[in-house]
């Protein structure tokens, strides 16, 4: 409990800092980078709920993003439906896709690598479909017009999108913050730690996993609307890109799975690495090579990510009589 | 309370459980004994909904529970523990027990309170903040028991909660189990440790090669020559007589 | 339209067989690794891409015919696979199967972007002197490279199968696949066998890359195309099944070419992910069980 309260204080201070930050930054570049960090942290957080808390790794997390993006964009281009409402339908669309994918894969007992791969296949399936039907604009893609205004969720300055992304990220942190203290969160963690034991103790593991993927889907849907309103263009390779699926899991794993701030820390670190690498050698591929290396190192040596590594150090420097006792009992 | 008829499970050619009939009444402590590989755990797994029976009926409180999932059976008031302990390794003892407690309340505060109460009952209060992966064998067995108990079961299925414990630890857990029964929980347990079973159970079933070969009071079962011959082996009769 | 498609059906099926044999070889490497080590190599596609580049550069710089390169690239791929398992994947991946998936994902990111960094994103192809010669089957033309690749791939599969069933090494690998602990007890160096198996799996890619280059192209993203294809074949045939990989390869090759013919270029690609999803959901052991 005190732990959560400390988080809350941290949260409020950090939030205030991020809210007033644009008043001190005049560079459009930094605003854009921060916007992107919030956006990937938000997507990472959606991955974190299913992957970090419930322990079900997905390799196709982008499918919710892409579907949400298509929902609100098609509603806008075909029916003139304003994105400020469209975003809610994108959320519904993402959640519904989560329901379908979750029901199909979890009910047939897929887990571990098999679940990861089937989500990859679902994303690929949707990419092919989006490429083949007409109402998505097919391979040509969808062009949105730029008409700033709240009803379009478009803004005249980059700072507007900065706040949009910031709000999304705050919401995602609030969701996970709630999760940490709730029964549902405890049930997801129980499933992650030992699914049989969870089931034996009365947890409807199938239902919980489906709820988790639906939350992930809903969050991804909103991200889709954000993206299409910011960049005004959408095509199947963007909407269902494996790179975004990888980025979602990457920021979370690097920062720390199953933690409130893991995705944000990971997004911040990776984007910083990316910008720095770009600054020195602007050759395509370099920063991704570094990403790949970081992923391998983290999985191999820091399974709890940067936050986990930090916490461990904190623990080690403190009193460790309990640890000693434990190791004696084990031997 | 629990009635099992003609329960059968085959793994390929092996008949792990063969047409077993048994019954557990309210407020009883009933034990199921038998050599390794007799099919005891398999029987529990079917009763608790983890394995699909090939044949047979399972009734809990006069309603069939065949085909139900483990969590549904737990919600009806029957919960099992695992012979090979299955802790939530990354969580603390308290968090482990709270998972069980949450089955009756969505409130974190009341789940925590319940977990602390249960820890008191099984004697784990001092271990509450310890990580489950750092518990000793005895600690893990207790944790299994505590988590199950936290779900407020009517019937508790305990699978070898005394295996691997030293005599002092066994005495303690026997006390705990008796205490649980006195609080009104019916107990059906698989055991290997003969002495404990003799002390603890009202009735005993003996399983061998998937078949029930004897049942009755512990002392009558212990004297049953078929049990001694087929299951306990030579020289075990005396050992048992001493134990009882 | 439909009748025009139907008249091209036999050609599509034969084309499917041609590609299917190479797919089978790619999948064979994946399924062998899975069957013995129980790990899923997500970098399989990226490593195939490397093999394609190896064959390309051998041709481009030294004018070595890709089919001859098989003799060079295959052993190099074996060594690459052996080392990368022994000193990388094997020691890093403890516990959860997802970890290996993630580590090999990291590896594929590194390989893919390393290729982008060093070789640029341009598509590369080779022009062989006999590249445009073809057999006339009456209803279709079948280019020499396709036919050569088809038989070379089948030959490789046969060699692998023979090696697995007839040699001591093959027996040791099968013993490890079946009973890790038992194999250890009778004195087999299990870690070595793991690395050798991984090496053989990657060697399959080396050979497949050489056979594929004359009838395909290579760029840093080529691997992505084949990741899902290879996984689909493997789950279709049953994880760990050699016969399954072969049959699965043909099924996927034909599905792809017939799908492209009947559903069009774009929607035709749907078959692979759809088969993958349906098999995992309805028949996760594949069509041929799951034993090596
Ligand atoms: N999932 C399974 N698949 C195949 N055989 C099994 C499985 N589970 C148990 N068995 C076999 O069934 C028999 C009974 O096992 P078990 O119920 O664990 O016995 P016990 O708990 O009495 O020691 C054993 O021979 C065991 O090997
Ligand atoms: Mg047992």
Tab-separated table of N, CA, C and O in Angstrom, chain C residues 126-209:
chain	number	residue	atom	x	y	z
C	126	UNK	N	20.264	-12.481	-59.640
C	126	UNK	CA	21.389	-12.925	-60.467
C	126	UNK	C	20.883	-13.253	-61.869
C	126	UNK	O	19.744	-13.686	-62.042
C	127	UNK	N	21.715	-13.007	-62.852
C	127	UNK	CA	21.390	-13.395	-64.218
C	127	UNK	C	22.271	-14.563	-64.620
C	127	UNK	O	23.468	-14.387	-64.851
C	128	UNK	N	21.685	-15.713	-64.694
C	128	UNK	CA	22.456	-16.888	-65.097
C	128	UNK	C	22.343	-17.031	-66.604
C	128	UNK	O	21.325	-16.664	-67.204
C	129	UNK	N	23.392	-17.612	-67.217
C	129	UNK	CA	23.367	-17.772	-68.675
C	129	UNK	C	22.205	-18.649	-69.104
C	129	UNK	O	21.589	-18.427	-70.132
C	130	UNK	N	21.883	-19.645	-68.257
C	130	UNK	CA	20.787	-20.545	-68.622
C	130	UNK	C	19.489	-20.138	-67.924
C	130	UNK	O	18.526	-20.898	-67.889
C	131	UNK	N	19.481	-18.941	-67.323
C	131	UNK	CA	18.343	-18.508	-66.514
C	131	UNK	C	17.035	-18.441	-67.278
C	131	UNK	O	15.971	-18.611	-66.706
C	132	UNK	N	17.123	-18.180	-68.601
C	132	UNK	CA	15.867	-18.023	-69.342
C	132	UNK	C	15.550	-19.218	-70.212
C	132	UNK	O	14.590	-19.212	-70.968
C	133	UNK	N	16.359	-20.245	-70.137
C	133	UNK	CA	16.021	-21.458	-70.889
C	133	UNK	C	14.990	-22.251	-70.115
C	133	UNK	O	14.950	-22.206	-68.885
C	134	UNK	N	14.162	-22.964	-70.862
C	134	UNK	CA	13.052	-23.611	-70.175
C	134	UNK	C	12.639	-24.892	-70.873
C	134	UNK	O	12.833	-25.060	-72.075
C	135	UNK	N	12.071	-25.804	-70.124
C	135	UNK	CA	11.454	-27.006	-70.685
C	135	UNK	C	10.059	-26.643	-71.174
C	135	UNK	O	9.335	-25.910	-70.492
C	136	UNK	N	9.687	-27.168	-72.309
C	136	UNK	CA	8.335	-26.930	-72.809
C	136	UNK	C	7.476	-28.140	-72.490
C	136	UNK	O	7.660	-29.224	-73.045
C	137	UNK	N	6.554	-27.946	-71.568
C	137	UNK	CA	5.712	-29.077	-71.168
C	137	UNK	C	4.433	-29.137	-71.984
C	137	UNK	O	3.524	-29.891	-71.694
C	138	UNK	N	4.334	-28.279	-72.989
C	138	UNK	CA	3.103	-28.254	-73.769
C	138	UNK	C	2.152	-27.211	-73.240
C	138	UNK	O	1.803	-26.274	-73.937
C	139	UNK	N	1.778	-27.336	-71.984
C	139	UNK	CA	0.844	-26.351	-71.410
C	139	UNK	C	1.571	-25.284	-70.611
C	139	UNK	O	0.953	-24.357	-70.117
C	140	UNK	N	2.862	-25.432	-70.448
C	140	UNK	CA	3.611	-24.407	-69.717
C	140	UNK	C	5.099	-24.546	-69.994
C	140	UNK	O	5.567	-25.588	-70.459
C	141	UNK	N	5.813	-23.461	-69.706
C	141	UNK	CA	7.262	-23.522	-69.739
C	141	UNK	C	7.790	-23.586	-68.313
C	141	UNK	O	7.287	-22.913	-67.435
C	142	UNK	N	8.787	-24.413	-68.107
C	142	UNK	CA	9.357	-24.540	-66.779
C	142	UNK	C	10.843	-24.228	-66.888
C	142	UNK	O	11.582	-24.944	-67.559
C	143	UNK	N	11.264	-23.141	-66.254
C	143	UNK	CA	12.648	-22.701	-66.432
C	143	UNK	C	13.629	-23.706	-65.829
C	143	UNK	O	13.305	-24.394	-64.858
C	144	UNK	N	14.807	-23.764	-66.414
C	144	UNK	CA	15.838	-24.671	-65.912
C	144	UNK	C	16.084	-24.482	-64.412
C	144	UNK	O	16.100	-25.444	-63.648
C	145	UNK	N	16.322	-23.218	-63.977
C	145	UNK	CA	16.625	-23.052	-62.544
C	145	UNK	C	15.556	-23.650	-61.642
C	145	UNK	O	15.870	-24.266	-60.616
C	146	UNK	N	14.276	-23.482	-62.021
C	146	UNK	CA	13.221	-24.029	-61.176
C	146	UNK	C	13.355	-25.535	-61.051
C	146	UNK	O	13.224	-26.098	-59.965
C	147	UNK	N	13.605	-26.169	-62.192
C	147	UNK	CA	13.703	-27.623	-62.178
C	147	UNK	C	14.930	-28.077	-61.397
C	147	UNK	O	14.864	-28.988	-60.566
C	148	UNK	N	16.047	-27.387	-61.636
C	148	UNK	CA	17.273	-27.761	-60.913
C	148	UNK	C	17.058	-27.594	-59.413
C	148	UNK	O	17.381	-28.471	-58.612
C	149	UNK	N	16.481	-26.442	-59.029
C	149	UNK	CA	16.259	-26.190	-57.610
C	149	UNK	C	15.356	-27.245	-56.998
C	149	UNK	O	15.581	-27.710	-55.878
C	150	UNK	N	14.322	-27.610	-57.748
C	150	UNK	CA	13.378	-28.603	-57.248
C	150	UNK	C	14.101	-29.910	-56.918
C	150	UNK	O	14.000	-30.428	-55.802
C	151	UNK	N	14.879	-30.394	-57.878
C	151	UNK	CA	15.534	-31.679	-57.629
C	151	UNK	C	16.652	-31.554	-56.591
C	151	UNK	O	16.860	-32.447	-55.776
C	152	UNK	N	17.340	-30.421	-56.615
C	152	UNK	CA	18.403	-30.224	-55.618
C	152	UNK	C	17.810	-30.229	-54.210
C	152	UNK	O	18.359	-30.824	-53.282
C	153	UNK	N	16.643	-29.559	-54.055
C	153	UNK	CA	16.010	-29.505	-52.738
C	153	UNK	C	15.573	-30.896	-52.297
C	153	UNK	O	15.793	-31.300	-51.147
C	154	UNK	N	14.983	-31.648	-53.246
C	154	UNK	CA	14.565	-33.013	-52.898
C	154	UNK	C	15.771	-33.855	-52.511
C	154	UNK	O	15.728	-34.619	-51.543
C	155	UNK	N	16.862	-33.676	-53.259
C	155	UNK	CA	18.069	-34.443	-52.978
C	155	UNK	C	18.586	-34.119	-51.571
C	155	UNK	O	18.941	-35.013	-50.796
C	156	UNK	N	18.593	-32.815	-51.244
C	156	UNK	CA	19.040	-32.417	-49.909
C	156	UNK	C	18.182	-33.060	-48.821
C	156	UNK	O	18.685	-33.550	-47.807
C	157	UNK	N	16.859	-33.038	-49.030
C	157	UNK	CA	15.950	-33.635	-48.053
C	157	UNK	C	16.283	-35.114	-47.888
C	157	UNK	O	16.321	-35.634	-46.765
C	158	UNK	N	16.532	-35.773	-49.021
C	158	UNK	CA	16.827	-37.201	-48.972
C	158	UNK	C	18.139	-37.459	-48.236
C	158	UNK	O	18.230	-38.363	-47.395
C	159	UNK	N	19.152	-36.642	-48.533
C	159	UNK	CA	20.441	-36.803	-47.858
C	159	UNK	C	20.269	-36.632	-46.351
C	159	UNK	O	20.765	-37.417	-45.544
C	160	UNK	N	19.514	-35.596	-46.000
C	160	UNK	CA	19.310	-35.322	-44.580
C	160	UNK	C	18.601	-36.493	-43.910
C	160	UNK	O	18.956	-36.948	-42.820
C	161	UNK	N	17.587	-36.990	-44.598
C	161	UNK	CA	16.808	-38.092	-44.044
C	161	UNK	C	17.704	-39.320	-43.850
C	161	UNK	O	17.681	-39.964	-42.802
C	162	UNK	N	18.531	-39.583	-44.891
C	162	UNK	CA	19.419	-40.740	-44.804
C	162	UNK	C	20.423	-40.556	-43.664
C	162	UNK	O	20.681	-41.474	-42.878
C	163	UNK	N	20.958	-39.346	-43.561
C	163	UNK	CA	21.943	-39.089	-42.509
C	163	UNK	C	21.319	-39.273	-41.135
C	163	UNK	O	21.937	-39.822	-40.223
C	164	UNK	N	20.081	-38.824	-41.003
C	164	UNK	CA	19.421	-38.928	-39.705
C	164	UNK	C	19.138	-40.377	-39.345
C	164	UNK	O	19.183	-40.758	-38.181
C	165	UNK	N	18.818	-41.216	-40.352
C	165	UNK	CA	18.457	-42.581	-39.975
C	165	UNK	C	19.632	-43.552	-40.026
C	165	UNK	O	19.587	-44.592	-39.390
C	166	UNK	N	20.701	-43.221	-40.792
C	166	UNK	CA	21.745	-44.222	-40.977
C	166	UNK	C	23.040	-43.953	-40.213
C	166	UNK	O	23.747	-44.881	-39.858
C	167	UNK	N	23.366	-42.697	-39.961
C	167	UNK	CA	24.665	-42.430	-39.332
C	167	UNK	C	24.577	-42.475	-37.805
C	167	UNK	O	23.498	-42.374	-37.227
C	168	UNK	N	25.743	-42.596	-37.168
C	168	UNK	CA	25.810	-42.560	-35.711
C	168	UNK	C	25.338	-41.221	-35.178
C	168	UNK	O	24.619	-41.144	-34.184
C	169	UNK	N	25.782	-40.165	-35.873
C	169	UNK	CA	25.389	-38.824	-35.445
C	169	UNK	C	23.863	-38.697	-35.470
C	169	UNK	O	23.239	-38.199	-34.530
C	170	UNK	N	23.271	-39.173	-36.564
C	170	UNK	CA	21.812	-39.124	-36.689
C	170	UNK	C	21.142	-39.861	-35.540
C	170	UNK	O	20.163	-39.383	-34.962
C	171	UNK	N	21.695	-41.022	-35.221
C	171	UNK	CA	21.117	-41.794	-34.114
C	171	UNK	C	21.239	-41.026	-32.792
C	171	UNK	O	20.318	-40.991	-31.994
C	172	UNK	N	22.408	-40.398	-32.610
C	172	UNK	CA	22.608	-39.629	-31.378
C	172	UNK	C	21.600	-38.477	-31.302
C	172	UNK	O	21.009	-38.209	-30.256
C	173	UNK	N	21.402	-37.822	-32.439
C	173	UNK	CA	20.450	-36.699	-32.452
C	173	UNK	C	19.056	-37.190	-32.103
C	173	UNK	O	18.338	-36.594	-31.305
C	174	UNK	N	18.696	-38.315	-32.696
C	174	UNK	CA	17.343	-38.822	-32.405
C	174	UNK	C	17.220	-39.261	-30.952
C	174	UNK	O	16.174	-39.103	-30.340
C	175	UNK	N	18.308	-39.798	-30.432
C	175	UNK	CA	18.268	-40.198	-29.024
C	175	UNK	C	18.060	-38.978	-28.127
C	175	UNK	O	17.246	-38.999	-27.204
C	176	UNK	N	18.776	-37.898	-28.442
C	176	UNK	CA	18.638	-36.679	-27.642
C	176	UNK	C	17.217	-36.128	-27.764
C	176	UNK	O	16.620	-35.667	-26.790
C	177	UNK	N	16.684	-36.190	-28.997
C	177	UNK	CA	15.336	-35.669	-29.208
C	177	UNK	C	14.335	-36.414	-28.345
C	177	UNK	O	13.410	-35.839	-27.786
C	178	UNK	N	14.514	-37.712	-28.249
C	178	UNK	CA	13.530	-38.538	-27.555
C	178	UNK	C	13.696	-38.447	-26.046
C	178	UNK	O	12.733	-38.337	-25.308
C	179	UNK	N	14.914	-38.479	-25.571
C	179	UNK	CA	15.152	-38.709	-24.145
C	179	UNK	C	16.438	-38.000	-23.751
C	179	UNK	O	17.505	-38.574	-23.751
C	180	UNK	N	16.295	-36.706	-23.445
C	180	UNK	CA	17.460	-35.892	-23.108
C	180	UNK	C	18.314	-36.504	-21.995
C	180	UNK	O	19.510	-36.665	-22.114
C	181	UNK	N	17.625	-36.786	-20.884
C	181	UNK	CA	18.361	-37.266	-19.708
C	181	UNK	C	19.036	-38.603	-19.992
C	181	UNK	O	20.192	-38.821	-19.664
C	182	UNK	N	18.249	-39.485	-20.637
C	182	UNK	CA	18.781	-40.809	-20.955
C	182	UNK	C	20.016	-40.705	-21.827
C	182	UNK	O	21.031	-41.358	-21.580
C	183	UNK	N	19.944	-39.818	-22.829
C	183	UNK	CA	21.077	-39.647	-23.735
C	183	UNK	C	22.295	-39.174	-22.961
C	183	UNK	O	23.417	-39.613	-23.187
C	184	UNK	N	22.052	-38.272	-22.016
C	184	UNK	CA	23.143	-37.752	-21.200
C	184	UNK	C	23.790	-38.903	-20.408
C	184	UNK	O	24.999	-38.994	-20.309
C	185	UNK	N	22.922	-39.761	-19.878
C	185	UNK	CA	23.422	-40.851	-19.044
C	185	UNK	C	24.276	-41.835	-19.822
C	185	UNK	O	25.236	-42.383	-19.288
C	186	UNK	N	23.906	-42.097	-21.088
C	186	UNK	CA	24.732	-43.040	-21.852
C	186	UNK	C	25.952	-42.349	-22.458
C	186	UNK	O	26.641	-42.915	-23.293
C	187	UNK	N	26.225	-41.119	-22.056
C	187	UNK	CA	27.483	-40.490	-22.417
C	187	UNK	C	27.450	-39.628	-23.649
C	187	UNK	O	28.490	-39.239	-24.168
C	188	UNK	N	26.261	-39.296	-24.146
C	188	UNK	CA	26.194	-38.382	-25.287
C	188	UNK	C	26.357	-36.959	-24.773
C	188	UNK	O	25.743	-36.579	-23.779
C	189	UNK	N	27.190	-36.180	-25.457
C	189	UNK	CA	27.365	-34.779	-25.082
C	189	UNK	C	26.182	-33.978	-25.630
C	189	UNK	O	26.162	-33.566	-26.776
C	190	UNK	N	25.200	-33.788	-24.770
C	190	UNK	CA	23.933	-33.239	-25.236
C	190	UNK	C	24.083	-31.815	-25.772
C	190	UNK	O	23.527	-31.469	-26.813
C	191	UNK	N	24.873	-31.001	-25.073
C	191	UNK	CA	25.053	-29.620	-25.532
C	191	UNK	C	25.662	-29.580	-26.933
C	191	UNK	O	25.266	-28.780	-27.769
C	192	UNK	N	26.619	-30.471	-27.152
C	192	UNK	CA	27.246	-30.564	-28.470
C	192	UNK	C	26.213	-30.966	-29.522
C	192	UNK	O	26.140	-30.374	-30.605
C	193	UNK	N	25.417	-31.972	-29.182
C	193	UNK	CA	24.397	-32.430	-30.132
C	193	UNK	C	23.398	-31.308	-30.430
C	193	UNK	O	22.978	-31.114	-31.578
C	194	UNK	N	23.038	-30.559	-29.406
C	194	UNK	CA	22.137	-29.424	-29.629
C	194	UNK	C	22.725	-28.466	-30.652
C	194	UNK	O	22.071	-28.064	-31.605
C	195	UNK	N	24.001	-28.109	-30.426
C	195	UNK	CA	24.632	-27.143	-31.323
C	195	UNK	C	24.764	-27.722	-32.733
C	195	UNK	O	24.552	-27.017	-33.723
C	196	UNK	N	25.094	-29.022	-32.809
C	196	UNK	CA	25.206	-29.656	-34.129
C	196	UNK	C	23.859	-29.621	-34.837
C	196	UNK	O	23.758	-29.297	-36.024
C	197	UNK	N	22.807	-29.937	-34.086
C	197	UNK	CA	21.474	-29.937	-34.684
C	197	UNK	C	21.112	-28.545	-35.186
C	197	UNK	O	20.589	-28.384	-36.290
C	198	UNK	N	21.391	-27.558	-34.347
C	198	UNK	CA	21.118	-26.181	-34.768
C	198	UNK	C	21.902	-25.872	-36.036
C	198	UNK	O	21.381	-25.296	-36.987
C	199	UNK	N	23.165	-26.317	-36.042
C	199	UNK	CA	23.999	-26.120	-37.223
C	199	UNK	C	23.403	-26.776	-38.460
C	199	UNK	O	23.355	-26.169	-39.535
C	200	UNK	N	22.920	-27.997	-38.300
C	200	UNK	CA	22.321	-28.696	-39.457
C	200	UNK	C	21.081	-27.944	-39.940
C	200	UNK	O	20.857	-27.776	-41.138
C	201	UNK	N	20.296	-27.470	-38.964
C	201	UNK	CA	19.096	-26.714	-39.328
C	201	UNK	C	19.449	-25.488	-40.152
C	201	UNK	O	18.784	-25.168	-41.145
C	202	UNK	N	20.502	-24.799	-39.763
C	202	UNK	CA	20.913	-23.599	-40.490
C	202	UNK	C	21.587	-23.991	-41.817
C	202	UNK	O	21.457	-23.289	-42.817
C	203	UNK	N	22.270	-25.151	-41.817
C	203	UNK	CA	22.861	-25.626	-43.073
C	203	UNK	C	21.779	-25.839	-44.124
C	203	UNK	O	21.978	-25.545	-45.311
C	204	UNK	N	20.609	-26.340	-43.700
C	204	UNK	CA	19.487	-26.486	-44.634
C	204	UNK	C	19.176	-25.136	-45.282
C	204	UNK	O	18.872	-25.051	-46.477
C	205	UNK	N	19.234	-24.076	-44.474
C	205	UNK	CA	18.958	-22.745	-44.996
C	205	UNK	C	20.025	-22.326	-45.987
C	205	UNK	O	19.741	-21.679	-46.994
C	206	UNK	N	21.283	-22.690	-45.664
C	206	UNK	CA	22.375	-22.354	-46.573
C	206	UNK	C	22.114	-22.929	-47.953
C	206	UNK	O	22.187	-22.227	-48.973
C	207	UNK	N	21.764	-24.208	-47.967
C	207	UNK	CA	21.471	-24.862	-49.241
C	207	UNK	C	20.247	-24.235	-49.894
C	207	UNK	O	20.246	-23.924	-51.094
C	208	UNK	N	19.204	-24.013	-49.083
C	208	UNK	CA	17.965	-23.463	-49.639
C	208	UNK	C	18.211	-22.081	-50.240
C	208	UNK	O	17.670	-21.746	-51.296
C	209	UNK	N	19.046	-21.284	-49.563
C	209	UNK	CA	19.331	-19.946	-50.073
C	209	UNK	C	19.959	-20.000	-51.462
C	209	UNK	O	19.557	-19.254	-52.361
